Short mmCIF file of C-alpha atoms in Angstrom, two decimals:
data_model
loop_
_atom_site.label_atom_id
_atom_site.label_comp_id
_atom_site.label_asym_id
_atom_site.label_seq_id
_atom_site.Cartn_x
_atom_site.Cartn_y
_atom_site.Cartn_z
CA UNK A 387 -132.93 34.07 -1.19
CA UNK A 388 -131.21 31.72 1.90
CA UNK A 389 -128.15 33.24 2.62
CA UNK A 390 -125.22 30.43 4.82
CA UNK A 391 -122.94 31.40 6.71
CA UNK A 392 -119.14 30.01 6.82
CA UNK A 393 -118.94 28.18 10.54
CA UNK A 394 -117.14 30.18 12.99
CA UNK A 395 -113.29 28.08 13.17
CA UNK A 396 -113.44 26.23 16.31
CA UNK A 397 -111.39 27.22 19.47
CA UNK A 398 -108.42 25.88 20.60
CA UNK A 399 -108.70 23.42 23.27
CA UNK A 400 -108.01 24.50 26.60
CA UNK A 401 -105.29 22.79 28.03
CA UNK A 402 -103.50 23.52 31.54
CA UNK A 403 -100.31 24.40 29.54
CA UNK A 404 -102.00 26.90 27.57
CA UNK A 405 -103.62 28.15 31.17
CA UNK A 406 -100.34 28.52 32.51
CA UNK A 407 -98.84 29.90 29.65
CA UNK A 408 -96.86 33.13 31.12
CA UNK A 409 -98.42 33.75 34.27
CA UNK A 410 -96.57 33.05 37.59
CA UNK A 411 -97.21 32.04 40.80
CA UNK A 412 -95.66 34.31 43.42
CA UNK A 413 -95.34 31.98 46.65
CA UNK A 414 -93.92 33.59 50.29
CA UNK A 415 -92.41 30.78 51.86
CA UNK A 416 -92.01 31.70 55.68
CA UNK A 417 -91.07 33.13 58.19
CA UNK A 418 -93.20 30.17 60.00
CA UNK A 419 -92.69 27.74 57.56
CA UNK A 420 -91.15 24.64 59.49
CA UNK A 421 -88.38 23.85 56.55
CA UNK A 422 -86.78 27.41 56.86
CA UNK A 423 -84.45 26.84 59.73
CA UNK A 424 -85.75 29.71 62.02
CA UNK A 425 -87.36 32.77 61.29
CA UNK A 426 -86.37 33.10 57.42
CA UNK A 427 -88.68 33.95 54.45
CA UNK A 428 -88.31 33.28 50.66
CA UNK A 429 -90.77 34.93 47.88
CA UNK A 430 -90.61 32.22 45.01
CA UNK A 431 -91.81 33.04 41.74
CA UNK A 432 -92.98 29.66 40.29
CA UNK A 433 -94.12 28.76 36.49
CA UNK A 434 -95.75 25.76 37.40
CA UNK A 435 -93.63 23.81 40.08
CA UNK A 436 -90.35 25.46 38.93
CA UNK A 437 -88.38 28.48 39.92
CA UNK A 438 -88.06 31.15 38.05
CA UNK A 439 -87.39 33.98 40.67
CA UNK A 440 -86.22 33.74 44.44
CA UNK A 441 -85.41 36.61 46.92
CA UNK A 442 -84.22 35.79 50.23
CA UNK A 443 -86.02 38.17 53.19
CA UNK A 444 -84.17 38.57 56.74
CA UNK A 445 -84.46 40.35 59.23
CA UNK A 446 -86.46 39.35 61.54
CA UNK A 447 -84.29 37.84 64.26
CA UNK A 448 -82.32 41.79 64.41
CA UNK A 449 -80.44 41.87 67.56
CA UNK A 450 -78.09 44.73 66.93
CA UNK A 451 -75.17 42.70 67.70
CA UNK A 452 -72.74 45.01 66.34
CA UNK A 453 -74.17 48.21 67.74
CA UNK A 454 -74.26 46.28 71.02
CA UNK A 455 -70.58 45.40 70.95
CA UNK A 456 -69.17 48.72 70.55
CA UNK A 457 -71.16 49.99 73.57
CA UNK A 458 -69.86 47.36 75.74
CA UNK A 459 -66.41 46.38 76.77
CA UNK A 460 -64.52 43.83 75.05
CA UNK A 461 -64.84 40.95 77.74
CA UNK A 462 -68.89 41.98 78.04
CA UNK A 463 -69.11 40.69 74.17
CA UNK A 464 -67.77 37.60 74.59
CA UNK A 465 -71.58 36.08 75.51
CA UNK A 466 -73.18 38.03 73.14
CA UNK A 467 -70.89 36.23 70.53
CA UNK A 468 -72.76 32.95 71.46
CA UNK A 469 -75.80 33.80 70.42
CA UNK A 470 -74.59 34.13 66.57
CA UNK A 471 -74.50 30.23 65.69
CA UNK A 472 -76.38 29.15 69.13
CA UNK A 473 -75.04 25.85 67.13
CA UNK A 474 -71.53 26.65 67.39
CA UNK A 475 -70.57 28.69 69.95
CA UNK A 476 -66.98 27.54 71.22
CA UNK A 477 -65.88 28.57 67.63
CA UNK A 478 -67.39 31.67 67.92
CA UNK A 479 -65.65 32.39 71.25
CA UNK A 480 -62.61 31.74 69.49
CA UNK A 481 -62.82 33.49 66.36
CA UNK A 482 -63.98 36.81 68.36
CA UNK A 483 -61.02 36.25 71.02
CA UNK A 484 -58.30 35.79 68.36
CA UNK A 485 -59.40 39.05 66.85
CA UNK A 486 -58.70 40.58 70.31
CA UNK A 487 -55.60 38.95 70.92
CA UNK A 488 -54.23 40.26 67.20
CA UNK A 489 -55.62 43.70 68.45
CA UNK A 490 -53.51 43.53 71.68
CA UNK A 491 -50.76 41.11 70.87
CA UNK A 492 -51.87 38.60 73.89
CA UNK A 493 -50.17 35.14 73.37
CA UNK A 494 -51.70 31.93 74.60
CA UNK A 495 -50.39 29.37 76.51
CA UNK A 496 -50.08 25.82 74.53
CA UNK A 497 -52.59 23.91 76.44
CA UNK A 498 -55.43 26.48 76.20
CA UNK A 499 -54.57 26.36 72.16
CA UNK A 500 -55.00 22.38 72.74
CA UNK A 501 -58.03 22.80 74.24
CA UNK A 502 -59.23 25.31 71.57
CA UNK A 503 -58.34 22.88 68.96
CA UNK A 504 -60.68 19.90 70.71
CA UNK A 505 -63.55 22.34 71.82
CA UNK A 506 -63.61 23.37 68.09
CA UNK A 507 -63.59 19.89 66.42
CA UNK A 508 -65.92 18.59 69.03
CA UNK A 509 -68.10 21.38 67.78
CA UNK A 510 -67.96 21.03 63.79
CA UNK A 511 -68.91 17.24 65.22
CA UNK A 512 -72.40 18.36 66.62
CA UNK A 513 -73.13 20.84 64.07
CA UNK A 514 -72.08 18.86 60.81
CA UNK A 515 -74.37 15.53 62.66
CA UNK A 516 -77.02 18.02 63.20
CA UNK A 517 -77.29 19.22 59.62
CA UNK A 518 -77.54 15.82 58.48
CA UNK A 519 -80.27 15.35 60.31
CA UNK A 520 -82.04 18.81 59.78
CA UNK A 521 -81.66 18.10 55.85
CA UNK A 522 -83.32 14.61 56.00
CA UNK A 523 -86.13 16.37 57.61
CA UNK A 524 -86.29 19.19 55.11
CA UNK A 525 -86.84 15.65 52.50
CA UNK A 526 -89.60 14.69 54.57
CA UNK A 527 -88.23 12.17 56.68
CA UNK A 528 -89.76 13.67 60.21
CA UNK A 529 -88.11 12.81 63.34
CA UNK A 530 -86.00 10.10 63.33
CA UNK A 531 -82.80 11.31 61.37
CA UNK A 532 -83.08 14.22 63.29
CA UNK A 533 -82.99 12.20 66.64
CA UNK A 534 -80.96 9.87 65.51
CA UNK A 535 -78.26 12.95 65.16
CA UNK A 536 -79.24 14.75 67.85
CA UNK A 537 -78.32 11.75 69.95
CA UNK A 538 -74.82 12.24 69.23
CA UNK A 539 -75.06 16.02 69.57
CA UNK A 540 -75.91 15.54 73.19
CA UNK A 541 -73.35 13.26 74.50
CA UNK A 542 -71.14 16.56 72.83
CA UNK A 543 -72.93 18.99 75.02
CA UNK A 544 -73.04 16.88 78.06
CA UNK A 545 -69.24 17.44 77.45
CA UNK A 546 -69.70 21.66 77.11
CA UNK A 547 -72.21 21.81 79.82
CA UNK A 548 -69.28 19.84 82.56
CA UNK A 549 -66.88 22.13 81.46
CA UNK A 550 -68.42 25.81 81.03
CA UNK A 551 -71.74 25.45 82.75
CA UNK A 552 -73.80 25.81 79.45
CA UNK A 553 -75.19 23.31 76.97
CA UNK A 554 -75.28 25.92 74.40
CA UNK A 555 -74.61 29.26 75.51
CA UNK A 556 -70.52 28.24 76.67
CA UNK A 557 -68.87 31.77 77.61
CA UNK A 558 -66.09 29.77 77.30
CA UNK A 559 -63.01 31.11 76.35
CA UNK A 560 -61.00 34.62 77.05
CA UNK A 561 -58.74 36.64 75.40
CA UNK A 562 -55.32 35.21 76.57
CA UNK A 563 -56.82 31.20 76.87
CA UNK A 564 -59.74 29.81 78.09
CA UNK A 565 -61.60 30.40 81.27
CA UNK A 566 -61.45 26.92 83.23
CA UNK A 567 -59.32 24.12 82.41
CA UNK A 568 -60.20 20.81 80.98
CA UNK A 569 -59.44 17.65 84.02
CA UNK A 570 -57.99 14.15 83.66
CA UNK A 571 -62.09 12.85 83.92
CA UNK A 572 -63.05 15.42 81.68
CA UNK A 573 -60.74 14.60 79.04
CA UNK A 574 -61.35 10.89 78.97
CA UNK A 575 -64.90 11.38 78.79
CA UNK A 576 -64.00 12.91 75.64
CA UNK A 577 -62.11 10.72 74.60
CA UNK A 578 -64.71 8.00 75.01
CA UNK A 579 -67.13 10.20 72.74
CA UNK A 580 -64.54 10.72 69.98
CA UNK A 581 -63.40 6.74 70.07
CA UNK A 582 -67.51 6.19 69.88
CA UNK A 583 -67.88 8.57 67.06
CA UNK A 584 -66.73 6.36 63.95
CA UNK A 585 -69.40 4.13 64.71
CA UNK A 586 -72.62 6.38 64.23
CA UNK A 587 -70.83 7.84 61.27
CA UNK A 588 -70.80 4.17 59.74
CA UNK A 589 -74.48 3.40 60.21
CA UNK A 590 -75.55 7.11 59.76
CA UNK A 591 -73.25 6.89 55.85
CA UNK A 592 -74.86 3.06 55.45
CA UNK A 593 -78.75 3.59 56.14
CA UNK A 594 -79.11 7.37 55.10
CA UNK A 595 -76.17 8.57 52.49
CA UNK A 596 -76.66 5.56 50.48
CA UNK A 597 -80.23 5.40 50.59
CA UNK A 598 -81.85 6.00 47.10
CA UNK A 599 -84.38 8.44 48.26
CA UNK A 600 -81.91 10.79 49.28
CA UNK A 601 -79.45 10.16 46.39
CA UNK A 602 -82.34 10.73 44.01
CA UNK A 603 -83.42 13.96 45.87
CA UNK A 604 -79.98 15.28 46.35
CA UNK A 605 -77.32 14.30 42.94
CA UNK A 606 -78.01 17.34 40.13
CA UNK A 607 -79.66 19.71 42.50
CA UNK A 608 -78.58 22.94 43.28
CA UNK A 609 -75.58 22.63 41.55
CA UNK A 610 -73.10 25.25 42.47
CA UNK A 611 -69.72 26.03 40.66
CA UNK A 612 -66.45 26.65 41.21
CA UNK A 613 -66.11 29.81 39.52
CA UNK A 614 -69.55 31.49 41.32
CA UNK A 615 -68.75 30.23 44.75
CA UNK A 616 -64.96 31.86 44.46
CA UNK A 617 -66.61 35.01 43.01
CA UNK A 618 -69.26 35.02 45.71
CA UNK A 619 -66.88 34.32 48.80
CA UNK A 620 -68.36 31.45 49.36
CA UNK A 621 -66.52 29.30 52.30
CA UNK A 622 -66.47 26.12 54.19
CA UNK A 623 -68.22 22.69 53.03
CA UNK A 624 -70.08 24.70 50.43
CA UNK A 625 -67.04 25.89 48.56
CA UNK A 626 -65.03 22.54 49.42
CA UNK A 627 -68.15 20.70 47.67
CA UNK A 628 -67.49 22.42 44.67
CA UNK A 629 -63.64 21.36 44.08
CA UNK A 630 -62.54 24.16 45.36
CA UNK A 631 -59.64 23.28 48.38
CA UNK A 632 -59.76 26.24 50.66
CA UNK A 633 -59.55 25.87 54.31
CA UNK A 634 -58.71 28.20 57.11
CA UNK A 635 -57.38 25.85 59.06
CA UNK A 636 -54.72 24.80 56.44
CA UNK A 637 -54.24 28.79 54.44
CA UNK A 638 -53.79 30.60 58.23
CA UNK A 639 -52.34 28.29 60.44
CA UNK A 640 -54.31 29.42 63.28
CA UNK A 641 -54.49 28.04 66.43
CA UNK A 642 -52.10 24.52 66.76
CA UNK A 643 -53.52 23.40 63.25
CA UNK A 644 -50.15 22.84 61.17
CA UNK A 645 -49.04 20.79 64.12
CA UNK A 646 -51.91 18.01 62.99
CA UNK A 647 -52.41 15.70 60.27
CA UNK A 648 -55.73 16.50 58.08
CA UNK A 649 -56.95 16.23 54.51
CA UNK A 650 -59.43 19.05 53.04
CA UNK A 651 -62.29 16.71 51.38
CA UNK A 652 -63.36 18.08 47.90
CA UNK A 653 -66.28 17.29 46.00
CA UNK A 654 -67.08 16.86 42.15
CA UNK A 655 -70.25 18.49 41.18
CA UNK A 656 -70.83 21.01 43.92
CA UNK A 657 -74.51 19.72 44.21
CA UNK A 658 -76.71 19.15 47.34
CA UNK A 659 -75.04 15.16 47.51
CA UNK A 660 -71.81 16.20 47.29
CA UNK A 661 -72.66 18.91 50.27
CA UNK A 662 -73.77 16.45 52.05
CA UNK A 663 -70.85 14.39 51.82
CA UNK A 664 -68.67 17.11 52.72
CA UNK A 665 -70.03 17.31 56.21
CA UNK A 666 -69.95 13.53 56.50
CA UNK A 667 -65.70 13.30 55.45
CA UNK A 668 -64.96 16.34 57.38
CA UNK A 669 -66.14 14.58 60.80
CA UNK A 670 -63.82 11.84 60.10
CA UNK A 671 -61.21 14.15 59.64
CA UNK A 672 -62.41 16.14 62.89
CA UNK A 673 -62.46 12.89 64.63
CA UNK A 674 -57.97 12.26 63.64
CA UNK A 675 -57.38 15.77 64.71
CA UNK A 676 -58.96 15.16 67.79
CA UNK A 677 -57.23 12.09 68.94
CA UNK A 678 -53.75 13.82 67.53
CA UNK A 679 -54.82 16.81 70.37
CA UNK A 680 -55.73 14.25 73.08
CA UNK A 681 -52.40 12.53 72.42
CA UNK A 682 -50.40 15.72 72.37
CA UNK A 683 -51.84 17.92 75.32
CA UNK A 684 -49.49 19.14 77.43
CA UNK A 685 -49.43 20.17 81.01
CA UNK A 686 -49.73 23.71 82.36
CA UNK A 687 -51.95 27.07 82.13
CA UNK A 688 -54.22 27.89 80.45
CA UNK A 689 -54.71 31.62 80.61
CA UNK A 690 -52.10 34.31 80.34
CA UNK A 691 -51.10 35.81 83.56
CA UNK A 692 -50.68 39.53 81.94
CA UNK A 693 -53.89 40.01 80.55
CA UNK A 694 -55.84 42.24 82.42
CA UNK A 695 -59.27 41.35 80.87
CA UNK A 696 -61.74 43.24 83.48
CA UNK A 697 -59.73 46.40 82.72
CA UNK A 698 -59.02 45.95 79.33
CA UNK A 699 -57.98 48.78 77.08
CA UNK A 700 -55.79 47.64 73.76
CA UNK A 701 -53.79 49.91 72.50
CA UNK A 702 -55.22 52.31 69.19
CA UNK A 703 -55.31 49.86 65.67
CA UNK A 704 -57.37 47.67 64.42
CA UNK A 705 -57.35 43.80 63.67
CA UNK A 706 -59.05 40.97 61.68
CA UNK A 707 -59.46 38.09 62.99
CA UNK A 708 -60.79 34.88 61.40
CA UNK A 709 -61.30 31.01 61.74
CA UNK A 710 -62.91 27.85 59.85
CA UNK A 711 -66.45 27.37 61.52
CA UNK A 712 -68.21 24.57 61.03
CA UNK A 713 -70.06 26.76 58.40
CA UNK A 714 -67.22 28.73 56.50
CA UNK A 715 -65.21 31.67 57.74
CA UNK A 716 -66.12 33.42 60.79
CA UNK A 717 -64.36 36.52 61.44
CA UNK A 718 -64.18 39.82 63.32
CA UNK A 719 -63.11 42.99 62.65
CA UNK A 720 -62.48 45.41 65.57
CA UNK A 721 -60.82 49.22 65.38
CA UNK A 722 -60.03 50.06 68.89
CA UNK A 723 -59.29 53.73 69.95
CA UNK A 724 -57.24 53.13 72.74
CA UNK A 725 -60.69 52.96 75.49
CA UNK A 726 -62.48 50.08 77.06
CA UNK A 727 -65.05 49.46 74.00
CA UNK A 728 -64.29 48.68 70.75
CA UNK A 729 -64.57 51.56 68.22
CA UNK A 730 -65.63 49.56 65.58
CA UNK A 731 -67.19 45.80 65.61
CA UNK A 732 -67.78 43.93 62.88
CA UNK A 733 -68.78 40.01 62.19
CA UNK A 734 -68.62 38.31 58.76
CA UNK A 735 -70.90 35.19 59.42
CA UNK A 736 -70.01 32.42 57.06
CA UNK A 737 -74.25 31.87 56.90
CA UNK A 738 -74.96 35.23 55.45
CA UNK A 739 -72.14 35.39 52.47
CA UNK A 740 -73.21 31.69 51.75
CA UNK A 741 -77.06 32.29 51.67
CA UNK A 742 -76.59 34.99 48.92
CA UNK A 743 -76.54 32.70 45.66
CA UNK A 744 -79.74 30.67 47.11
CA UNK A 745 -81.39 31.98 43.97
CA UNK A 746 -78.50 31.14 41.58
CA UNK A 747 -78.42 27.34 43.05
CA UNK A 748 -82.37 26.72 43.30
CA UNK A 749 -83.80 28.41 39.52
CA UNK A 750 -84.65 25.59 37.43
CA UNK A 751 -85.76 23.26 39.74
CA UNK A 752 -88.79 22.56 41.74
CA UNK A 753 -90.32 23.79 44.78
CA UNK A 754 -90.24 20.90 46.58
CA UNK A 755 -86.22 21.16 45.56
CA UNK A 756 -85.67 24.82 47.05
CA UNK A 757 -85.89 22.90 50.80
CA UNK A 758 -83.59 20.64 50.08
CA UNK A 759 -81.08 23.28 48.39
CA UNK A 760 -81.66 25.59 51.38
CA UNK A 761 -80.79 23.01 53.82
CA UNK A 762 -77.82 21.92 52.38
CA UNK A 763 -76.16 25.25 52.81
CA UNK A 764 -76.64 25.13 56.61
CA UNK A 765 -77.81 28.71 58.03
CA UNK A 766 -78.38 29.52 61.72
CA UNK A 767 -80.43 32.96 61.65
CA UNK A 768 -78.88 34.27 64.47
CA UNK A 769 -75.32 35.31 62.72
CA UNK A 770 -77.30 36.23 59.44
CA UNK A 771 -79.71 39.00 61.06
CA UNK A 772 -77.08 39.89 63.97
#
């Protein structure tokens, strides 16, 4: 007797969703990788091309920077505050000195607060041009952005390097003023770059912020709200892009600031466009307080007399102090003991706070999306490792 057999049901096909199904693709993005802004990694967890898991890895630009400025005297950290933003560092010279000057009670004389005014606008300037150009890169548009940008960012530090010696690395200002003054020549060569200024900002916002490529890559990414980047401490043009109208400049009063006419841009959706656009409005707004401080400079010093800053020992207590960088809030906290080195020294870079909700701002979205998201925020490595 023939016995048959029932055929065996046939297998599902094998499709690459079915493949994929559950498994993920763990992806280290860095340290080398050109697109991370310096020596940064990123371990992505990807289920397919999307983001399900991102953890932010630093350290490996460690300096010590904080251990090094309570073992040296308060004037011998003034450089070392450079190389936190090597972008910016007029504004960190300034935050750092009017910590010290809070510590000791130092007043400064009106023209060095001028000129602290124009060497930080000219600086959000360069960094905010940069950033456009370092984020059009990140999209895949190599070179010319960047150059294009950079362009302007030198005629800025042909202005630095004529008036502290350094491109980059300024050592500029002191606790009581600023170290050299600013002369006629100088000063109209500013002027000249500020009057020029308008005009790259027009052809950069015509052939770049309205092109489609970068609208398309940019609206509905990495959108960050109001309610995360408040609960975060999230400052500057990252927290301004998300509605949220906070700025240093306008809540402390630092500096000559109220005496100046400025609006705080705000944007909409808090995405990666409106981020953009932030740095873009902001330079036109850097641009009016800078001709307000050219019209308004006065005549005479601009360093106190009193200070003693080779022997300087400020009295026992401690101070915060704390300014609007081009990136966010930059501030220092110092305990002195009454000696020549602070007792305590401590920096709260606007790049570090700002990096931590990477991962809230890039899951859901692409790999190829996590670039874009990263450069929007606008890190410089050196104030995140210190």
């Amino acid at each position: 007797m023939s016995m048959t057999l029932d055929p065996l049901p046939a297998a599902p096909p094998r499709t690459m969703t079915s493949r994929l199904d559950g498994e993920l693709l763990e992806v280290s993005l860095g340290p080398q990788h050109p697109s991370t802004h310096g020596v940064f990694r990123m371990n992505v967890a990807l289920d397919g091309e999307v983001v399900v898991k991102l953890k932010p890895v630093f350290g490996y630009l460690h300096r010590n920077h904080e251990q090094i400025g309570e073992k040296t005297s308060y004037l011998g950290t003034m450089p070392y505050t450079d190389r936190l933003d090597y972008f910016c560092s007029m504004t960190n010279n300034w935050g750092y000195a009017l910590a010290v000057e809070k510590l000791a009670g130092i007043e400064v004389p009106e023209r060095a607060e001028y000129l602290r005014v124009i060497l930080a606008e000219l600086t959000r300037l360069q960094n905010h041009a940069s950033l456009l150009g370092f984020l059009l890169s990140d999209m895949g548009a190599w070179g010319t952005p960047l150059m294009y940008a950079f362009r302007e960012r030198e005629k800025i530090l042909d202005l630095f390097e004529s008036l502290a010696g350094s491109r980059m690395m300024c050592d500029y200002m002191r606790f009581g003023g600023c170290r050299l003054d600013a002369g006629p020549d100088w000063i109209e060569r500013a002027r000249k770059v500020v009057d020029d200024f308008p005009r790259f900002l027009d052809e950069f916002e015509n052939l770049i912020l309205q092109n489609e490529i970068v609208i398309n890559r940019t609206q509905e990414i990495g959108r960050l709200s109001a309610a995360l980047a408040i609960n975060a401490g999230i400052t500057g043009p990252m927290l301004r892009a998300s509605g949220v109208n906070y700025d240093i400049r306008k809540v402390d009063g630092y500096g000559f600031y109220p005496r100046f006419k400025f609006r705080v841009p705000l944007g909409d959706h808090g995405d990666s466009y409106d981020r953009l656009m932030m740095r873009a409005l902001e330079m036109r707004e850097s641009i009016g307080i800078l001709k307000q401080a050219f019209a308004q400079l006065p005549e005479g010093p601009v360093m106190n007399s009193k200070v003693k800053i080779r022997a300087f020992k400020p009295a026992a207590g401690e101070a915060y102090g704390r300014i609007e960088a081009p990136k966010g809030e930059l501030g220092f906290y110092l305990i002195s003991d009454g000696t020549g080195t602070p007792y305590r020294y401590r920096v709260r870079p606007p790049s570090f706070i700002n990096l931590t909700i990477l991962e809230d701002m890039c899951l859901g979205h692409t790999v190829a999306d996590v670039m874009v998201i990263l450069g929007s925020v606008d890190i410089v490595m050196g104030e995140i490792d210190r």
